[in-house]
XYZ file of C-alpha atoms in Angstrom:
425
model
C -24.478 -22.696 -7.314
C -22.873 -25.525 -9.333
C -19.723 -27.343 -8.194
C -17.519 -25.731 -10.859
C -18.368 -22.239 -9.614
C -17.786 -23.312 -6.013
C -14.352 -24.660 -6.876
C -13.421 -21.456 -8.687
C -14.524 -19.360 -5.696
C -12.511 -21.527 -3.304
C -9.470 -21.269 -5.579
C -9.738 -17.466 -5.777
C -10.114 -17.320 -2.014
C -6.997 -19.389 -1.455
C -5.037 -17.137 -3.823
C -6.287 -14.061 -1.952
C -5.251 -15.531 1.391
C -1.822 -16.446 0.027
C -1.334 -12.917 -1.298
C -2.410 -11.455 2.048
C 0.008 -13.613 4.000
C 2.802 -12.680 1.631
C 2.117 -8.940 1.622
C 1.713 -8.951 5.386
C 5.316 -10.104 5.644
C 4.842 -13.806 6.420
C 6.820 -16.437 4.497
C 5.651 -19.999 3.972
C 7.625 -21.545 6.889
C 5.820 -19.212 9.286
C 2.341 -20.323 8.218
C 2.054 -23.059 10.817
C 2.807 -20.645 13.623
C 0.420 -18.097 12.156
C -2.318 -20.695 11.894
C -1.884 -21.723 15.521
C -2.440 -18.114 16.521
C -5.626 -17.630 14.468
C -8.023 -18.788 17.166
C -6.437 -16.597 19.840
C -6.302 -13.690 17.405
C -9.966 -14.037 16.561
C -11.008 -14.210 20.220
C -8.795 -11.253 21.138
C -10.051 -9.088 18.291
C -13.664 -9.989 19.008
C -13.204 -8.967 22.633
C -11.640 -5.687 21.529
C -14.466 -5.078 19.077
C -17.096 -5.525 21.753
C -15.510 -2.806 23.827
C -15.136 -0.471 20.840
C -18.559 -0.893 19.277
C -21.433 -3.356 19.117
C -21.894 -5.461 16.021
C -25.384 -5.954 14.633
C -26.783 -9.450 15.090
C -27.834 -11.061 11.775
C -31.578 -11.518 11.502
C -31.694 -13.659 8.375
C -30.617 -17.249 8.075
C -27.443 -17.837 6.078
C -28.943 -19.741 3.170
C -26.790 -20.647 0.196
C -27.176 -18.027 -2.481
C -28.646 -15.459 -0.079
C -27.089 -11.985 -0.097
C -24.788 -11.456 2.916
C -26.352 -9.261 5.564
C -25.307 -5.630 5.201
C -24.233 -5.889 1.550
C -26.874 -4.215 -0.622
C -26.700 -4.538 -4.377
C -24.523 -1.948 -6.070
C -26.025 0.789 -8.212
C -25.279 -0.163 -11.829
C -23.410 2.294 -14.045
C -21.696 2.315 -17.415
C -18.210 2.890 -18.785
C -19.484 6.259 -20.021
C -20.468 7.124 -16.437
C -17.028 6.086 -15.224
C -15.340 8.348 -17.780
C -16.920 11.462 -16.232
C -17.210 10.332 -12.609
C -15.861 12.826 -10.065
C -15.824 13.395 -6.339
C -18.627 15.898 -5.608
C -17.133 19.345 -5.107
C -13.569 18.024 -5.533
C -12.892 17.670 -9.238
C -9.131 17.817 -8.595
C -9.125 15.023 -5.996
C -7.682 12.319 -8.246
C -6.507 11.358 -11.711
C -5.937 8.203 -13.718
C -2.421 7.111 -12.758
C -1.831 5.718 -16.260
C -2.715 9.000 -18.025
C 0.286 11.132 -19.045
C -1.863 14.223 -19.557
C -3.488 14.026 -16.119
C -0.200 13.134 -14.440
C 1.723 16.069 -15.896
C -1.070 18.439 -14.873
C -0.947 17.204 -11.263
C 2.842 17.225 -10.801
C 4.609 19.935 -8.809
C 5.877 22.669 -11.107
C 9.318 22.925 -9.505
C 12.011 20.296 -9.881
C 13.071 18.637 -6.667
C 13.613 15.385 -4.818
C 10.922 12.687 -5.026
C 10.249 10.000 -2.420
C 8.621 6.777 -3.665
C 7.242 4.379 -1.020
C 6.399 0.811 -2.020
C 4.052 -1.937 -0.910
C 5.147 -4.409 1.766
C 2.545 -4.916 4.502
C 4.169 -5.058 7.927
C 7.547 -4.575 6.240
C 6.564 -0.907 6.013
C 8.327 -0.802 9.394
C 11.557 -0.761 7.386
C 10.583 2.417 5.534
C 9.427 4.095 8.743
C 12.737 3.293 10.444
C 14.767 4.359 7.421
C 13.089 7.784 7.279
C 13.532 8.407 10.999
C 17.148 7.286 10.851
C 17.650 9.598 7.899
C 16.377 12.457 10.057
C 18.966 11.589 12.709
C 21.701 11.637 10.057
C 20.678 15.204 9.229
C 20.648 14.609 5.469
C 16.941 13.950 4.803
C 15.727 16.413 2.152
C 12.324 18.056 1.797
C 10.579 16.257 -1.038
C 8.600 18.083 -3.703
C 6.687 14.846 -4.396
C 5.890 11.871 -2.170
C 3.967 8.852 -3.471
C 2.727 5.898 -1.427
C 1.249 2.553 -2.437
C -0.389 0.094 -0.021
C 1.688 0.184 3.195
C 3.558 3.065 1.552
C 0.269 4.974 1.633
C 0.239 4.711 5.431
C 3.785 6.090 5.627
C 3.407 8.792 2.961
C 1.471 11.542 4.835
C 3.925 11.499 7.749
C 6.947 11.349 5.458
C 5.512 14.245 3.438
C 5.185 16.432 6.543
C 8.746 15.874 7.659
C 10.627 15.106 10.839
C 8.098 16.638 13.231
C 5.919 13.605 12.504
C 8.691 11.057 13.082
C 7.232 9.954 16.419
C 3.847 9.297 14.837
C 5.541 7.332 12.061
C 7.507 5.236 14.558
C 4.406 4.486 16.625
C 2.458 3.475 13.514
C 4.770 0.487 12.991
C 6.074 -0.403 16.464
C 3.056 -0.188 18.763
C 0.472 -2.187 16.806
C -0.217 -5.835 16.061
C -2.550 -7.947 13.967
C -5.528 -7.191 16.259
C -5.090 -3.518 15.360
C -5.352 -4.313 11.634
C -7.968 -7.002 11.071
C -10.383 -9.497 12.579
C -10.723 -13.023 11.245
C -14.061 -13.432 9.467
C -15.378 -11.198 6.683
C -18.872 -10.216 5.618
C -19.107 -11.652 2.123
C -16.533 -9.443 0.389
C -13.389 -10.770 2.051
C -11.977 -13.305 4.471
C -11.026 -10.641 7.006
C -12.733 -7.598 8.502
C -10.568 -4.467 8.728
C -12.690 -2.486 11.187
C -9.653 -2.201 13.554
C -7.564 -0.614 10.772
C -10.394 1.793 9.953
C -10.539 2.836 13.618
C -6.762 3.231 13.733
C -6.671 5.447 10.634
C -9.584 7.502 11.974
C -7.542 8.286 15.085
C -4.374 9.170 13.172
C -5.748 10.979 10.113
C -7.126 14.068 11.800
C -8.329 17.494 10.628
C -5.065 18.957 11.949
C -3.049 16.505 9.842
C -4.970 17.563 6.726
C -4.446 21.245 7.533
C -0.702 20.632 7.649
C -0.826 18.763 4.322
C -2.885 21.572 2.745
C -0.283 24.131 3.843
C 2.485 22.175 2.124
C 0.326 21.721 -0.973
C -0.051 25.503 -1.127
C 3.756 25.736 -1.227
C 3.754 23.653 -4.414
C 4.572 20.237 -2.941
C 2.509 17.178 -3.854
C 1.406 13.989 -2.073
C -0.091 11.130 -4.131
C -1.585 7.873 -2.848
C -2.545 5.133 -5.295
C -5.487 2.765 -5.368
C -6.916 0.460 -8.024
C -10.388 1.194 -9.407
C -11.635 -2.378 -9.715
C -14.638 -1.399 -11.855
C -12.491 0.334 -14.455
C -9.505 -1.958 -13.997
C -7.201 1.085 -13.842
C -4.832 2.634 -11.292
C -5.871 5.893 -9.626
C -3.605 8.504 -8.038
C -5.221 10.611 -5.328
C -3.915 14.143 -4.831
C -4.099 14.245 -1.032
C -3.004 17.873 -0.831
C -5.751 18.964 -3.209
C -8.320 17.067 -1.133
C -6.944 18.571 2.086
C -7.192 22.069 0.589
C -10.970 21.679 0.291
C -11.103 21.127 4.055
C -14.020 19.993 6.188
C -15.284 16.627 7.329
C -15.808 15.321 3.781
C -12.141 15.858 2.947
C -10.998 14.089 6.118
C -13.326 11.157 5.486
C -12.213 10.841 1.855
C -8.526 10.741 2.751
C -9.232 8.049 5.342
C -11.107 5.995 2.743
C -8.311 6.378 0.202
C -5.699 5.190 2.702
C -7.843 2.183 3.638
C -8.431 1.363 -0.038
C -4.736 1.576 -0.899
C -3.905 -1.245 1.521
C -7.027 -3.381 0.870
C -5.691 -6.640 -0.586
C -8.537 -8.002 -2.769
C -10.243 -11.028 -1.270
C -8.358 -10.764 2.023
C -9.465 -7.244 3.020
C -12.827 -5.743 2.032
C -12.839 -3.230 -0.830
C -13.648 0.439 -0.286
C -16.670 2.021 -1.965
C -16.143 5.689 -2.802
C -19.049 8.017 -3.587
C -18.865 9.853 -6.905
C -21.229 11.664 -9.263
C -21.561 10.945 -12.966
C -24.030 12.339 -15.492
C -26.219 13.674 -12.692
C -26.298 10.353 -10.825
C -24.768 9.325 -7.507
C -22.838 6.072 -7.795
C -20.069 4.241 -5.949
C -16.730 3.060 -7.312
C -14.994 0.013 -5.866
C -11.341 0.625 -4.930
C -8.746 -1.875 -3.726
C -5.009 -2.136 -3.068
C -2.851 0.220 -5.106
C -0.243 -2.542 -5.402
C -2.525 -4.555 -7.665
C -1.062 -2.831 -10.724
C 2.361 -1.679 -9.508
C 4.398 -2.068 -6.338
C 5.193 1.662 -6.296
C 4.292 4.729 -8.344
C 6.667 7.103 -10.084
C 4.878 7.872 -13.361
C 2.543 6.276 -15.938
C 4.102 3.194 -17.531
C 4.074 4.894 -20.927
C 6.587 7.443 -19.602
C 8.961 4.786 -18.302
C 9.343 2.636 -21.425
C 12.661 2.749 -23.256
C 11.149 4.498 -26.282
C 9.590 7.349 -24.266
C 10.896 10.882 -24.781
C 8.915 12.258 -21.831
C 10.851 13.975 -19.057
C 10.180 13.923 -15.313
C 10.328 17.043 -13.123
C 12.642 15.491 -10.565
C 16.196 16.260 -9.526
C 16.500 12.988 -7.575
C 14.287 9.924 -7.154
C 14.503 8.007 -3.869
C 12.793 4.589 -3.917
C 12.167 2.848 -0.602
C 11.249 -0.791 -1.267
C 9.651 -2.201 1.871
C 10.793 -5.767 1.211
C 13.782 -7.922 0.394
C 14.756 -7.965 -3.264
C 17.142 -10.918 -3.041
C 16.008 -14.449 -3.852
C 16.186 -16.737 -0.821
C 16.346 -20.497 -1.210
C 13.419 -22.339 0.353
C 12.170 -25.923 0.053
C 8.488 -25.359 -0.683
C 6.032 -27.543 1.213
C 3.569 -29.667 -0.763
C 0.420 -27.794 0.186
C -1.694 -25.268 -1.656
C -0.963 -22.248 0.533
C 2.800 -22.759 0.527
C 2.920 -23.221 -3.249
C 0.733 -20.195 -3.937
C 2.562 -18.064 -1.390
C 5.946 -18.958 -2.850
C 4.662 -18.333 -6.378
C 3.260 -14.906 -5.548
C 6.440 -13.977 -3.619
C 8.588 -14.858 -6.617
C 6.321 -12.969 -9.022
C 6.265 -9.803 -6.883
C 10.040 -9.863 -6.487
C 10.525 -10.128 -10.250
C 7.944 -7.404 -10.958
C 9.428 -4.886 -8.522
C 12.978 -5.543 -9.714
C 11.899 -4.882 -13.309
C 10.042 -1.729 -12.238
C 13.114 -0.457 -10.395
C 15.223 -1.109 -13.477
C 12.819 0.917 -15.652
C 12.887 3.860 -13.264
C 16.677 3.713 -13.165
C 16.890 3.804 -16.977
C 14.409 6.687 -17.099
C 16.380 8.592 -14.469
C 19.594 8.171 -16.459
C 17.908 9.409 -19.658
C 16.675 12.487 -17.783
C 19.881 13.180 -15.812
C 18.030 12.512 -12.556
C 19.778 11.160 -9.489
C 18.696 7.603 -8.598
C 18.665 6.228 -5.033
C 17.393 2.848 -3.827
C 16.993 1.304 -0.357
C 15.481 -2.085 0.519
C 15.540 -4.642 3.321
C 18.982 -6.253 3.621
C 19.260 -9.927 2.724
C 20.762 -10.752 6.158
C 17.785 -9.446 8.129
C 16.389 -12.587 9.745
C 14.161 -11.652 12.692
C 11.380 -14.232 13.094
C 7.677 -13.376 12.774
C 4.902 -15.344 14.465
C 2.292 -14.206 11.985
C 0.952 -11.204 10.052
C 1.797 -7.830 11.628
C 3.800 -9.326 14.477
C 4.776 -6.413 16.758
C 8.198 -7.745 17.773
C 9.092 -8.468 14.144
C 8.089 -4.942 13.117
C 10.132 -3.436 15.969
C 13.189 -5.368 14.799
C 12.666 -4.318 11.185
C 12.098 -0.687 12.220
C 15.421 -0.812 14.105
C 17.154 -2.261 11.033
C 15.701 0.495 8.861
C 16.715 3.150 11.397
C 20.292 1.839 11.475
C 20.473 1.931 7.681
C 18.917 5.406 7.443
C 21.235 6.897 10.072
C 24.290 5.318 8.478
C 26.745 7.073 6.161
C 25.236 5.861 2.870
C 21.810 4.168 3.085
C 21.036 4.237 -0.646
C 22.419 2.433 -3.692
C 23.006 4.557 -6.784
C 21.932 1.840 -9.200
C 19.959 -1.418 -9.051
C 22.062 -4.311 -7.753
C 22.891 -7.346 -9.873
C 21.167 -10.281 -8.209
C 22.148 -12.874 -10.797
C 25.436 -14.063 -9.263
C 24.805 -13.447 -5.564
C 24.811 -16.464 -3.207
C 21.378 -17.493 -2.013
C 20.583 -17.551 1.688
C 18.362 -20.213 3.159
C 15.065 -18.533 4.048
C 14.238 -18.374 7.743
């Protein structure tokens, strides 16, 4: 491997780590504290892993250029194969999220309220608290459509099933820490190993949960979770209710894989390979974080542009942005990770603001009610690192207070241009 390639790989890896730290809810000033915890985190997670399952001991020497142990070569396939690829026995399991035709076919037939859950890593605790507080207020509607992207995908099934799953939703964001999500040290596809998150989702995504989702799907309600098909370079929306309706172990396993994939930040977390069939052949698609293309999912981009005449079957659209949307002032340190982290944070904030604005304009054109909630600019609880339990508890409490309050949602996007800037903490 020549030096130019090595440098490019190191650069891509640094970008991936910066994105992970950002999406996990850690700002640049917290990096030093997070770094000091890495060794303890690694030792703790390794100890936990030994008690949960035994890891195979590598038998080959780690020579440069050698294939990492446990990573066989992928089966090659073509764009023509991808065009017809389908989940065996579940042709209705997913659709291209950028296809108007497929999207309109998958939507619920009845108009109703839609709940849109964004990316945000550990800041998903805000959305969990908001929903549970909304239950307490007694004004939370039953949604005809729920969509979840990245951390929103972990919230979405419980939000879809309503208040009887509020306890499970609270526990998902207040009783876990970084050791329940990842272990430092990947296997050639990423810097981190997410076996703890896989175990966690296995425990919480059960056959009974899918039966409940299938029952709601039969009533005409829909639950979509988004991933990014890295081979095709296109967003995918998974119809979780349709998958649940098929039932059985394969359906349960597929939903678990989809949820893992939706939160798999490329380079930081390993991708998810999903088995499909195409032209009589069995192949595997590579899926990663749904937030790669969009921070939340309402409809294909072509339906949200100002020139579109398409209409959405919604009476109201509720967007829960699991992050701050305000710009905080911060003196950026002169190191690679701080600069990249600050850059990605700024880019994501601009992208999600623009996306919110497009949905608002679309809602107005279609006479649809628009509602927006996001993390308040004055929330300042400290975090020691990614997925810090105490930080998530504080953010859950802030979300709960907002959700149980008299008016948790804005009716239009705020104007950030003239607001005073807080110093980031």
